Tab-separated table of C-alpha atoms in Angstrom:
chain	number	residue	atom	x	y	z
E	1432	MET	CA	-135.769	1.523	-11.789
E	1433	ILE	CA	-132.041	1.195	-12.512
E	1434	ILE	CA	-131.682	4.974	-12.680
E	1435	GLU	CA	-133.437	5.432	-9.319
E	1436	LEU	CA	-131.194	2.753	-7.801
E	1437	ALA	CA	-128.078	4.468	-9.171
E	1438	TYR	CA	-129.150	7.839	-7.761
E	1439	THR	CA	-129.884	6.281	-4.376
E	1440	LEU	CA	-126.691	4.245	-4.146
E	1441	ILE	CA	-124.494	7.201	-5.091
E	1442	ALA	CA	-126.166	9.461	-2.536
E	1443	VAL	CA	-126.308	6.830	0.237
E	1444	PHE	CA	-122.690	5.835	-0.265
E	1445	THR	CA	-121.394	9.427	-0.349
E	1446	ILE	CA	-123.417	10.628	2.647
E	1447	ALA	CA	-122.631	7.547	4.757
E	1448	PHE	CA	-118.937	7.817	3.893
E	1449	LEU	CA	-118.826	11.495	4.882
E	1450	GLY	CA	-120.683	10.786	8.135
E	1451	ILE	CA	-118.279	8.026	9.184
E	1452	LEU	CA	-115.311	10.122	8.074
E	1453	VAL	CA	-116.337	13.116	10.205
E	1454	LEU	CA	-117.130	10.919	13.232
E	1455	PHE	CA	-113.712	9.235	13.070
E	1456	HIS	CA	-111.984	12.607	13.240
E	1457	ASP	CA	-113.433	13.314	16.701
E	1458	LYS	CA	-115.879	10.874	18.292
E	1459	LYS	CA	-116.460	13.073	21.364
E	1460	SER	CA	-117.273	16.306	19.535
E	1461	VAL	CA	-120.987	17.242	19.611
E	1462	PRO	CA	-121.003	18.682	16.024
E	1463	ASN	CA	-119.343	15.510	14.724
E	1464	ILE	CA	-121.894	13.288	16.513
E	1465	LEU	CA	-124.783	15.420	15.249
E	1466	PHE	CA	-123.384	15.337	11.715
E	1467	PHE	CA	-123.110	11.543	11.822
E	1468	SER	CA	-126.710	11.325	13.106
E	1469	ILE	CA	-127.904	13.601	10.284
E	1470	CYS	CA	-126.047	11.434	7.754
E	1471	THR	CA	-127.653	8.302	9.201
E	1472	SER	CA	-131.184	9.733	9.043
E	1473	THR	CA	-130.588	11.044	5.516
E	1474	THR	CA	-129.231	7.681	4.380
E	1475	LEU	CA	-132.371	5.954	5.687
E	1476	TRP	CA	-134.482	8.707	4.103
E	1477	SER	CA	-132.810	8.060	0.726
E	1478	ILE	CA	-133.422	4.312	0.968
E	1479	SER	CA	-137.077	4.897	1.896
E	1480	ASN	CA	-137.382	7.363	-0.980
E	1481	TYR	CA	-136.104	4.702	-3.405
E	1482	PHE	CA	-138.544	2.032	-2.236
E	1483	SER	CA	-141.429	4.517	-2.276
E	1484	LEU	CA	-140.803	4.897	-6.024
E	1485	THR	CA	-140.119	1.281	-6.976
E	1486	THR	CA	-142.399	-0.802	-4.754
E	1487	SER	CA	-145.953	-1.871	-5.557
E	1488	PRO	CA	-148.792	0.680	-5.106
E	1489	GLU	CA	-150.076	-1.345	-2.153
E	1490	GLN	CA	-146.773	-0.936	-0.266
E	1491	ALA	CA	-145.939	2.562	-1.493
E	1492	LEU	CA	-147.823	4.327	1.303
E	1493	PHE	CA	-145.652	2.620	3.958
E	1494	TRP	CA	-142.426	3.810	2.332
E	1495	ILE	CA	-143.803	7.295	1.639
E	1496	ARG	CA	-144.565	7.661	5.329
E	1497	LEU	CA	-141.037	6.490	6.153
E	1498	VAL	CA	-139.686	9.230	3.896
E	1499	LEU	CA	-141.332	11.817	6.162
E	1500	PHE	CA	-140.398	9.795	9.241
E	1501	PHE	CA	-136.663	10.112	8.528
E	1502	ALA	CA	-136.989	13.690	7.254
E	1503	VAL	CA	-137.993	14.896	10.735
E	1504	PRO	CA	-134.707	14.042	12.569
E	1505	HIS	CA	-132.726	15.311	9.604
E	1506	VAL	CA	-134.260	18.792	9.890
E	1507	ILE	CA	-134.256	19.114	13.705
E	1508	LEU	CA	-130.761	17.659	14.133
E	1509	PHE	CA	-129.532	19.957	11.377
E	1510	PHE	CA	-130.891	22.943	13.301
E	1511	LEU	CA	-129.083	21.698	16.447
E	1512	PHE	CA	-125.884	21.251	14.439
E	1513	VAL	CA	-125.977	24.782	13.039
E	1514	TYR	CA	-126.876	26.261	16.434
E	1515	ASN	CA	-124.069	24.371	18.205
E	1516	PHE	CA	-121.288	24.659	15.604
E	1517	PRO	CA	-118.346	25.296	15.998
E	1518	HIS	CA	-118.443	24.606	19.770
E	1519	ARG	CA	-117.134	21.148	20.596
E	1520	ASN	CA	-119.463	20.729	23.590
E	1521	LEU	CA	-123.249	21.034	23.667
E	1522	VAL	CA	-124.360	24.660	24.158
E	1523	VAL	CA	-128.111	23.971	24.301
E	1524	SER	CA	-129.575	23.593	27.806
E	1525	LYS	CA	-130.832	20.136	28.796
E	1526	GLY	CA	-134.402	21.426	29.124
E	1527	ARG	CA	-134.492	22.797	25.574
E	1528	LEU	CA	-132.779	19.696	24.242
E	1529	LEU	CA	-135.423	17.452	25.835
E	1530	MET	CA	-138.184	19.645	24.385
E	1531	LEU	CA	-136.663	19.382	20.892
E	1532	LEU	CA	-136.245	15.611	21.186
E	1533	PHE	CA	-139.829	15.251	22.442
E	1534	LEU	CA	-141.120	17.318	19.512
E	1535	MET	CA	-138.998	15.290	17.114
E	1536	GLY	CA	-140.229	11.968	18.500
E	1537	GLY	CA	-143.886	13.077	18.486
E	1538	THR	CA	-143.699	14.342	14.913
E	1539	MET	CA	-141.950	11.152	13.771
E	1540	ALA	CA	-144.719	9.077	15.349
E	1541	LEU	CA	-147.309	11.254	13.626
E	1542	THR	CA	-145.779	10.711	10.175
E	1543	VAL	CA	-146.397	6.947	10.236
E	1544	SER	CA	-150.069	7.490	11.124
E	1545	PRO	CA	-152.932	8.192	8.688
E	1546	PHE	CA	-153.054	11.811	9.867
E	1547	VAL	CA	-150.207	13.128	7.699
E	1548	PHE	CA	-150.738	10.990	4.580
E	1549	SER	CA	-154.124	9.328	4.684
E	1550	GLY	CA	-153.692	7.315	1.500
E	1551	VAL	CA	-152.445	7.346	-2.085
E	1552	LYS	CA	-153.873	7.993	-5.520
E	1553	ILE	CA	-152.671	5.965	-8.496
E	1554	TYR	CA	-152.289	7.718	-11.856
E	1555	GLY	CA	-151.003	5.130	-14.283
E	1556	GLU	CA	-147.517	4.295	-13.008
E	1557	SER	CA	-147.389	7.234	-10.574
E	1558	VAL	CA	-148.402	6.989	-6.931
E	1559	VAL	CA	-149.376	10.314	-5.339
E	1560	PRO	CA	-149.938	10.537	-1.557
E	1561	ILE	CA	-153.100	12.130	-0.191
E	1562	PRO	CA	-152.392	14.734	2.532
E	1563	GLY	CA	-154.130	14.074	5.861
E	1564	PRO	CA	-155.561	16.512	8.410
E	1565	MET	CA	-152.221	16.843	10.280
E	1566	MET	CA	-150.152	17.729	7.223
E	1567	PRO	CA	-150.286	21.463	8.166
E	1568	PHE	CA	-148.890	20.581	11.609
E	1569	PHE	CA	-146.085	18.587	9.993
E	1570	SER	CA	-145.312	21.559	7.761
E	1571	LEU	CA	-145.352	23.914	10.773
E	1572	VAL	CA	-142.716	21.732	12.451
E	1573	ILE	CA	-140.420	21.170	9.468
E	1574	LEU	CA	-140.467	24.532	7.687
E	1575	PRO	CA	-139.809	26.756	10.764
E	1576	PHE	CA	-136.808	24.673	11.764
E	1577	LEU	CA	-135.437	24.883	8.231
E	1578	ILE	CA	-135.957	28.644	8.212
E	1579	LEU	CA	-134.424	28.997	11.691
E	1580	ALA	CA	-131.410	26.948	10.621
E	1581	LEU	CA	-130.886	29.177	7.593
E	1582	VAL	CA	-131.331	32.332	9.703
E	1583	VAL	CA	-128.736	31.082	12.226
E	1584	LEU	CA	-126.420	30.175	9.334
E	1585	ILE	CA	-126.697	33.657	7.843
E	1586	TYR	CA	-126.289	35.303	11.260
E	1587	LYS	CA	-123.162	33.285	12.086
E	1588	TYR	CA	-121.753	33.891	8.618
E	1589	VAL	CA	-122.165	37.669	9.039
E	1590	ARG	CA	-120.674	37.616	12.554
E	1591	ALA	CA	-117.845	35.185	11.735
E	1592	THR	CA	-114.207	36.216	11.752
E	1593	LYS	CA	-112.237	36.330	8.526
E	1594	ASN	CA	-110.757	32.871	9.157
E	1595	GLU	CA	-114.159	31.297	9.935
E	1596	LYS	CA	-116.167	32.961	7.142
E	1597	LYS	CA	-115.157	30.404	4.535
E	1598	GLN	CA	-116.531	27.547	6.654
E	1599	TRP	CA	-119.914	29.229	7.057
E	1600	ALA	CA	-119.993	30.253	3.389
E	1601	PHE	CA	-119.586	26.653	2.194
E	1602	MET	CA	-122.240	25.438	4.609
E	1603	LEU	CA	-124.676	28.234	3.758
E	1604	PHE	CA	-124.337	27.768	-0.002
E	1605	GLY	CA	-124.663	23.960	0.122
E	1606	THR	CA	-127.631	24.043	2.502
E	1607	SER	CA	-129.503	26.725	0.584
E	1608	LEU	CA	-129.038	24.897	-2.714
E	1609	SER	CA	-130.137	21.526	-1.302
E	1610	TYR	CA	-133.226	22.720	0.526
E	1611	VAL	CA	-134.445	24.895	-2.317
E	1612	LEU	CA	-134.284	21.834	-4.579
E	1613	ILE	CA	-135.790	19.454	-2.014
E	1614	ILE	CA	-138.663	21.679	-0.896
E	1615	GLY	CA	-139.453	22.748	-4.434
E	1616	THR	CA	-139.364	19.338	-6.119
E	1617	ASN	CA	-140.068	16.790	-3.359
E	1618	PHE	CA	-142.653	18.692	-1.338
E	1619	LEU	CA	-144.378	21.604	-3.079
E	1620	LEU	CA	-144.672	19.895	-6.470
E	1621	VAL	CA	-145.993	16.720	-4.864
E	1622	VAL	CA	-148.506	18.346	-2.488
E	1623	PHE	CA	-149.855	21.121	-4.737
E	1624	PHE	CA	-149.315	19.784	-8.275
E	1625	SER	CA	-149.157	15.975	-7.751
E	1626	ASN	CA	-145.896	15.943	-9.709
E	1627	THR	CA	-143.450	13.213	-8.612
E	1628	TYR	CA	-141.022	13.492	-11.546
E	1629	PHE	CA	-138.126	14.903	-9.486
E	1630	ILE	CA	-138.518	12.659	-6.424
E	1631	PRO	CA	-135.854	10.149	-7.626
E	1632	LEU	CA	-133.315	12.987	-7.618
E	1633	GLY	CA	-134.025	13.835	-3.948
E	1634	PRO	CA	-131.006	11.963	-2.519
E	1635	LEU	CA	-128.663	13.670	-4.971
E	1636	PHE	CA	-130.124	17.079	-4.076
E	1637	MET	CA	-128.876	16.541	-0.483
E	1638	LEU	CA	-125.213	16.170	-1.464
E	1639	PRO	CA	-124.361	19.933	-1.528
E	1640	THR	CA	-125.474	20.226	2.109
E	1641	PHE	CA	-123.258	17.390	3.309
E	1642	ILE	CA	-120.254	18.443	1.245
E	1643	GLY	CA	-120.489	21.971	2.691
E	1644	MET	CA	-120.942	20.669	6.246
E	1645	THR	CA	-118.044	18.240	5.886
E	1646	TYR	CA	-115.762	21.034	4.717
E	1647	ALA	CA	-116.858	23.223	7.637
E	1648	VAL	CA	-116.202	20.496	10.228
E	1649	LEU	CA	-112.955	19.166	8.767
E	1650	ARG	CA	-111.484	22.370	7.355
E	1651	TYR	CA	-108.489	22.421	9.708
E	1652	HIS	CA	-107.870	18.689	9.145
E	1653	LEU	CA	-107.825	19.074	5.368
E	1654	PHE	CA	-104.287	20.458	5.452
E	1655	ASN	CA	-102.895	17.086	6.584
E	1656	PHE	CA	-101.802	15.526	3.299
E	1657	LYS	CA	-101.532	11.970	4.597
E	1658	THR	CA	-105.065	11.962	5.995
E	1659	VAL	CA	-106.572	13.526	2.880
E	1660	ALA	CA	-104.687	11.108	0.617
E	1661	ALA	CA	-106.047	8.104	2.545
E	1662	GLU	CA	-109.597	9.473	2.431
E	1663	ILE	CA	-109.480	10.301	-1.286
E	1664	PHE	CA	-107.939	6.909	-2.086
E	1665	THR	CA	-110.665	5.106	-0.139
E	1666	PHE	CA	-113.416	7.161	-1.762
E	1667	ILE	CA	-112.105	6.489	-5.286
E	1668	ILE	CA	-111.775	2.732	-4.685
E	1669	LEU	CA	-115.272	2.536	-3.230
E	1670	SER	CA	-116.700	4.655	-6.061
E	1671	ILE	CA	-115.215	2.298	-8.666
E	1672	SER	CA	-116.555	-0.702	-6.751
E	1673	LEU	CA	-120.009	0.919	-6.555
E	1674	PHE	CA	-119.979	1.590	-10.298
E	1675	GLU	CA	-119.190	-2.091	-10.923
E	1676	ILE	CA	-122.208	-3.033	-8.811
E	1677	LEU	CA	-124.435	-0.841	-10.974
E	1678	ILE	CA	-123.276	-2.490	-14.214
E	1679	SER	CA	-123.581	-6.075	-12.938
E	1680	ARG	CA	-125.277	-8.383	-15.474
E	1681	SER	CA	-126.270	-11.321	-13.287
E	1682	SER	CA	-127.329	-12.038	-9.726
E	1683	LEU	CA	-124.111	-13.954	-9.031
E	1684	GLU	CA	-121.976	-11.108	-10.365
E	1685	LEU	CA	-124.023	-8.615	-8.359
E	1686	SER	CA	-123.606	-10.605	-5.133
E	1687	LEU	CA	-119.872	-11.005	-5.694
E	1688	ARG	CA	-119.368	-7.294	-6.364
E	1689	ILE	CA	-121.447	-6.305	-3.352
E	1690	ALA	CA	-119.246	-8.557	-1.196
E	1691	ILE	CA	-116.122	-6.952	-2.699
E	1692	PHE	CA	-117.596	-3.492	-2.062
E	1693	ILE	CA	-118.207	-4.378	1.609
E	1694	LEU	CA	-114.630	-5.667	1.955
E	1695	PHE	CA	-113.248	-2.503	0.340
E	1696	PHE	CA	-115.465	-0.420	2.634
E	1697	ILE	CA	-114.163	-2.182	5.754
E	1698	PHE	CA	-110.578	-1.947	4.491
E	1699	GLY	CA	-110.991	1.765	3.707
E	1700	ILE	CA	-112.473	2.530	7.128
E	1701	LEU	CA	-109.631	0.653	8.850
E	1702	LEU	CA	-107.087	2.482	6.687
E	1703	ILE	CA	-108.559	5.884	7.551
E	1704	ARG	CA	-108.755	4.980	11.244
E	1705	GLY	CA	-105.104	3.909	11.217
E	1706	VAL	CA	-103.972	7.096	9.491
E	1707	LEU	CA	-106.052	9.258	11.839
E	1708	ARG	CA	-104.620	7.440	14.862
E	1709	GLU	CA	-101.080	7.976	13.574
E	1710	VAL	CA	-101.751	11.661	12.885
E	1711	GLU	CA	-103.337	12.048	16.320
E	1712	GLN	CA	-100.309	10.473	17.992
E	1713	ARG	CA	-97.991	12.786	16.063
E	1714	GLU	CA	-100.053	15.788	17.074
E	1715	LYS	CA	-99.947	14.655	20.715
E	1716	LEU	CA	-96.157	14.216	20.512
E	1717	ALA	CA	-95.816	17.658	18.939
E	1718	GLU	CA	-98.016	19.146	21.660
E	1719	LEU	CA	-96.003	17.341	24.338
E	1720	ASN	CA	-92.776	18.598	22.790
E	1721	LYS	CA	-94.124	22.175	22.923
E	1722	LYS	CA	-95.068	21.733	26.577
E	1723	LEU	CA	-91.613	20.320	27.350
E	1724	GLN	CA	-90.005	23.256	25.578
E	1725	VAL	CA	-92.100	25.688	27.614
E	1726	ALA	CA	-91.254	23.809	30.805
E	1727	TYR	CA	-87.544	23.848	29.933
E	1728	GLU	CA	-87.654	27.591	29.287
E	1729	GLU	CA	-89.449	28.086	32.600
E	1730	VAL	CA	-86.856	26.002	34.454
E	1731	GLU	CA	-84.068	27.962	32.793
E	1732	ARG	CA	-85.758	31.228	33.785
E	1733	LEU	CA	-86.149	30.053	37.363
E	1734	SER	CA	-82.514	28.919	37.424
E	1735	LYS	CA	-81.355	32.364	36.318
E	1736	ALA	CA	-83.626	33.977	38.883
E	1737	LYS	CA	-82.175	31.717	41.566
E	1738	SER	CA	-78.614	32.579	40.581
E	1739	GLU	CA	-79.437	36.299	40.625
E	1740	PHE	CA	-81.078	35.925	44.019
E	1741	ILE	CA	-78.059	34.071	45.441
E	1742	SER	CA	-75.706	36.711	44.036
E	1743	ILE	CA	-77.717	39.633	45.449
E	1744	ALA	CA	-78.304	37.922	48.793
E	1745	SER	CA	-74.620	37.015	49.098
E	1746	HIS	CA	-73.555	40.591	48.433
E	1747	GLN	CA	-76.064	41.865	50.967
E	1748	LEU	CA	-74.818	39.380	53.598
E	1749	ARG	CA	-71.177	40.052	52.900
E	1750	THR	CA	-71.350	43.750	53.835
E	1751	PRO	CA	-72.505	43.342	57.482
E	1752	LEU	CA	-70.257	40.306	57.993
E	1753	THR	CA	-67.244	42.326	56.893
E	1754	ALA	CA	-68.241	45.107	59.301
E	1755	ILE	CA	-68.624	42.591	62.157
E	1756	LYS	CA	-65.214	41.123	61.346
E	1757	GLY	CA	-63.561	44.542	61.397
E	1758	TYR	CA	-65.109	45.658	64.710
E	1759	ILE	CA	-64.387	42.332	66.467
E	1760	SER	CA	-60.802	42.436	65.171
E	1761	MET	CA	-60.386	45.986	66.576
E	1762	ILE	CA	-61.890	44.933	69.914
E	1763	LEU	CA	-59.479	41.978	70.153
E	1764	GLU	CA	-56.523	44.245	69.273
E	1765	GLY	CA	-57.516	46.676	72.056
E	1766	SER	CA	-58.458	49.593	69.846
E	1767	TYR	CA	-61.361	50.343	72.205
E	1768	GLY	CA	-59.414	49.621	75.364
E	1769	LYS	CA	-58.114	46.556	77.090
E	1770	ILE	CA	-60.498	43.596	76.929
E	1771	VAL	CA	-60.911	41.432	80.016
E	1772	ASP	CA	-59.657	37.853	79.763
E	1773	LYS	CA	-63.142	36.479	80.531
E	1774	ALA	CA	-64.596	38.140	77.378
E	1775	LYS	CA	-61.630	37.471	75.079
E	1776	THR	CA	-62.391	33.803	74.396
E	1777	PRO	CA	-66.096	34.377	73.490
E	1778	MET	CA	-65.092	37.234	71.183
E	1779	GLU	CA	-62.527	34.999	69.453
E	1780	ASN	CA	-65.264	32.368	68.971
E	1781	VAL	CA	-67.532	35.036	67.443
E	1782	TYR	CA	-64.661	36.088	65.153
E	1783	LYS	CA	-64.123	32.491	63.969
E	1784	SER	CA	-67.850	31.946	63.376
E	1785	ASN	CA	-67.998	35.189	61.409
E	1786	GLU	CA	-65.036	33.990	59.298
E	1787	ARG	CA	-66.903	30.768	58.510
E	1788	LEU	CA	-69.965	32.776	57.430
E	1789	ILE	CA	-67.791	34.984	55.194
E	1790	LYS	CA	-66.275	31.865	53.600
E	1791	LEU	CA	-69.760	30.422	53.018
E	1792	VAL	CA	-70.910	33.666	51.398
E	1793	ASN	CA	-67.808	33.692	49.171
E	1794	ASP	CA	-68.591	30.111	48.126
E	1795	LEU	CA	-72.157	31.128	47.228
E	1796	LEU	CA	-70.836	34.006	45.154
E	1797	SER	CA	-68.440	31.627	43.364
E	1798	ILE	CA	-71.312	29.239	42.546
E	1799	SER	CA	-73.367	32.150	41.210
E	1800	ARG	CA	-70.493	33.245	38.958
E	1801	LEU	CA	-69.982	29.686	37.685
E	1802	GLU	CA	-73.681	29.303	36.799
E	1803	SER	CA	-73.711	32.624	34.975
E	1804	GLY	CA	-70.643	31.664	32.966
E	1805	LYS	CA	-68.264	34.074	34.701
């Protein structure tokens, strides 16, 4: 019983910790939410698995049914995770999502009925469930989704770019290892050979899947030393505290160490949240600094373009103004014949206005030279 408890606590603690860790990194990401949901269902599955092995034969059937009950969302949500990853938003249509959720809910309801496991047989200290008439239906729901998830994993691994291949490789290896062990020892051996020897190891068999998935989701966050250091520190402290719970010698000591474990867990979560918030703020500041740099370069480019435009426009305006000045000056001097007194004053006013325009153009050219450093 102690061994089963140790297996369960180690698996539950590790999976729950990874689920919370991934969710804290991005609470709005669909893969992160799905991963947390899978961790939650697997944690409950592990707890049910423990009680199905340690409770009395009269209560064992209830917990055995709960094992299947929590296995259903694990498998279907895992398929959704693999299908959606690495997209941050949901890529499945709402109609298909509703169909999957309806199938998941119906199958979960079926598992707690007498149609999947109708009863149990007792062989000494072993309790073996008796498959009901709907066990084939349950198998036809679970196994195809597992196979589909593996097919999608392999397909995405083959099609992945060089940078993404490592993520899919970790996930594919961990998932394949876990499900081969789970299906072989916790399903086929139980149903066809009535062998429950490996059932206590079921929670531990799930760890490769979650380690691979965690690496795939958090790969690009694992290069932040401060975040990783906080997460590793928290995990080590909690692991030591969990080990002390397992070696407790009295009820009082057990209660005290469980309370300390809960305090450490809360402290660790708050520490990780604080570090993630600080890292997120730094990333936002760095992103803002990049945007400001781009904006500054754009303003500088526009300023140069403006100066070039003013210089070109001024040169283009200066040529006709100079011509106007020369012709009006020649008219006033009588180069084209004597000008009547009635027209002389308006021509002088035109000459003066033209001079003011030439001065304005010269000022614009001077500004353009100053801005260009000339």
